GROMACS .gro file of C-alpha atoms in nm:
model
  100
    1MET     CA    1   0.285  -1.730  -5.794
    2MET     CA    2   0.153  -1.642  -6.118
    3GLY     CA    3   0.279  -1.311  -6.316
    4GLN     CA    4   0.027  -1.019  -6.351
    5ALA     CA    5   0.111  -1.049  -6.724
    6TYR     CA    6   0.049  -1.399  -6.830
    7ALA     CA    7  -0.243  -1.300  -6.520
    8ARG     CA    8  -0.411  -1.070  -6.780
    9LEU     CA    9  -0.338  -1.272  -7.075
   10ILE     CA   10  -0.553  -1.603  -6.958
   11GLU     CA   11  -0.765  -1.413  -6.875
   12ASN     CA   12  -0.832  -1.158  -7.171
   13ALA     CA   13  -0.841  -1.520  -7.384
   14ALA     CA   14  -1.139  -1.578  -7.113
   15VAL     CA   15  -1.321  -1.354  -7.259
   16LYS     CA   16  -1.221  -1.411  -7.597
   17THR     CA   17  -1.337  -1.749  -7.571
   18TYR     CA   18  -1.635  -1.763  -7.352
   19GLY     CA   19  -1.818  -1.382  -7.420
   20MET     CA   20  -1.853  -1.137  -7.230
   21GLU     CA   21  -2.254  -1.271  -7.180
   22HIS     CA   22  -2.118  -1.586  -7.008
   23GLN     CA   23  -1.812  -1.400  -6.821
   24ILE     CA   24  -2.085  -1.212  -6.674
   25ARG     CA   25  -2.274  -1.483  -6.592
   26LYS     CA   26  -2.024  -1.650  -6.414
   27PHE     CA   27  -1.933  -1.305  -6.252
   28HIS     CA   28  -2.264  -1.329  -6.087
   29GLU     CA   29  -2.249  -1.695  -6.005
   30GLU     CA   30  -1.900  -1.676  -5.845
   31MET     CA   31  -2.051  -1.338  -5.630
   32GLY     CA   32  -2.312  -1.506  -5.513
   33GLU     CA   33  -2.072  -1.764  -5.417
   34VAL     CA   34  -1.909  -1.591  -5.206
   35MET     CA   35  -2.136  -1.383  -5.058
   36GLN     CA   36  -2.237  -1.851  -4.967
   37ALA     CA   37  -1.925  -1.874  -4.838
   38MET     CA   38  -1.865  -1.609  -4.640
   39ASN     CA   39  -2.219  -1.634  -4.443
   40ARG     CA   40  -2.130  -1.977  -4.359
   41TYR     CA   41  -1.813  -1.858  -4.281
   42LEU     CA   42  -1.966  -1.648  -4.016
   43ASN     CA   43  -2.195  -1.930  -3.857
   44GLY     CA   44  -1.880  -2.135  -3.799
   45GLU     CA   45  -1.991  -2.392  -4.133
   46ASP     CA   46  -1.727  -2.355  -4.330
   47THR     CA   47  -1.362  -2.309  -4.336
   48LEU     CA   48  -1.098  -1.936  -4.424
   49GLU     CA   49  -0.950  -2.235  -4.736
   50HIS     CA   50  -1.254  -2.182  -4.921
   51LEU     CA   51  -1.326  -1.882  -4.848
   52ALA     CA   52  -1.082  -1.773  -4.976
   53GLU     CA   53  -1.096  -2.058  -5.273
   54GLU     CA   54  -1.422  -1.837  -5.361
   55LEU     CA   55  -1.279  -1.527  -5.367
   56ALA     CA   56  -0.959  -1.585  -5.609
   57ASP     CA   57  -1.262  -1.697  -5.816
   58LEU     CA   58  -1.395  -1.360  -5.756
   59SER     CA   59  -1.094  -1.208  -5.789
   60VAL     CA   60  -0.980  -1.332  -6.179
   61THR     CA   61  -1.377  -1.272  -6.287
   62THR     CA   62  -1.416  -0.875  -6.208
   63GLU     CA   63  -1.071  -0.902  -6.437
   64GLU     CA   64  -1.243  -1.041  -6.686
   65MET     CA   65  -1.496  -0.783  -6.599
   66VAL     CA   66  -1.332  -0.436  -6.625
   67LEU     CA   67  -1.034  -0.675  -6.911
   68GLY     CA   68  -1.348  -0.750  -7.134
   69PHE     CA   69  -1.540  -0.378  -7.069
   70ASP     CA   70  -1.179  -0.195  -7.151
   71ILE     CA   71  -1.286  -0.026  -6.813
   72ALA     CA   72  -0.907  -0.057  -6.678
   73GLU     CA   73  -0.815   0.301  -6.651
   74ARG     CA   74  -1.148   0.431  -6.549
   75PHE     CA   75  -1.103   0.117  -6.307
   76ASN     CA   76  -0.824   0.211  -6.129
   77HIS     CA   77  -0.900   0.562  -6.106
   78TYR     CA   78  -1.247   0.462  -5.904
   79LYS     CA   79  -1.002   0.241  -5.671
   80THR     CA   80  -0.799   0.452  -5.612
   81ALA     CA   81  -1.053   0.719  -5.449
   82LYS     CA   82  -1.155   0.496  -5.287
   83LEU     CA   83  -0.904   0.418  -5.136
   84GLU     CA   84  -0.849   0.730  -5.069
   85ARG     CA   85  -1.202   0.757  -4.939
   86LEU     CA   86  -1.119   0.486  -4.673
   87TRP     CA   87  -0.750   0.567  -4.549
   88TYR     CA   88  -0.896   0.888  -4.439
   89ASN     CA   89  -1.241   0.754  -4.299
   90ILE     CA   90  -0.959   0.508  -4.063
   91GLN     CA   91  -0.783   0.860  -4.042
   92VAL     CA   92  -1.040   1.007  -3.907
   93LEU     CA   93  -1.175   0.704  -3.658
   94LYS     CA   94  -0.847   0.717  -3.465
   95ARG     CA   95  -0.854   1.064  -3.396
   96ARG     CA   96  -1.150   1.054  -3.269
   97GLY     CA   97  -1.049   0.754  -3.105
   98GLN     CA   98  -0.696   0.942  -2.947
   99ASN     CA   99  -0.982   1.253  -2.813
  100THR     CA  100  -1.180   1.063  -2.678
   0.00000   0.00000   0.00000
């Protein structure tokens, strides 16, 4: 498995080599491909293997966006806040299920 530092090096190189406008367009393309793969999977027309590949592409381009816009600290702040809110909501649902 590739280390995070090496992955960041490659993602930074992609942003510098291709430029942010190109990478933003690539990010949009990858989002569309993930949506299509998920819909096809839900309809029994695609495999988990293909979905995993498309999600990996989206993950790479997401990291390129965070690096390219230099928003890692803000991104991590919001990601943590959203995960904490999700955990809270899960706990609320669990309590409701136990009390019904």
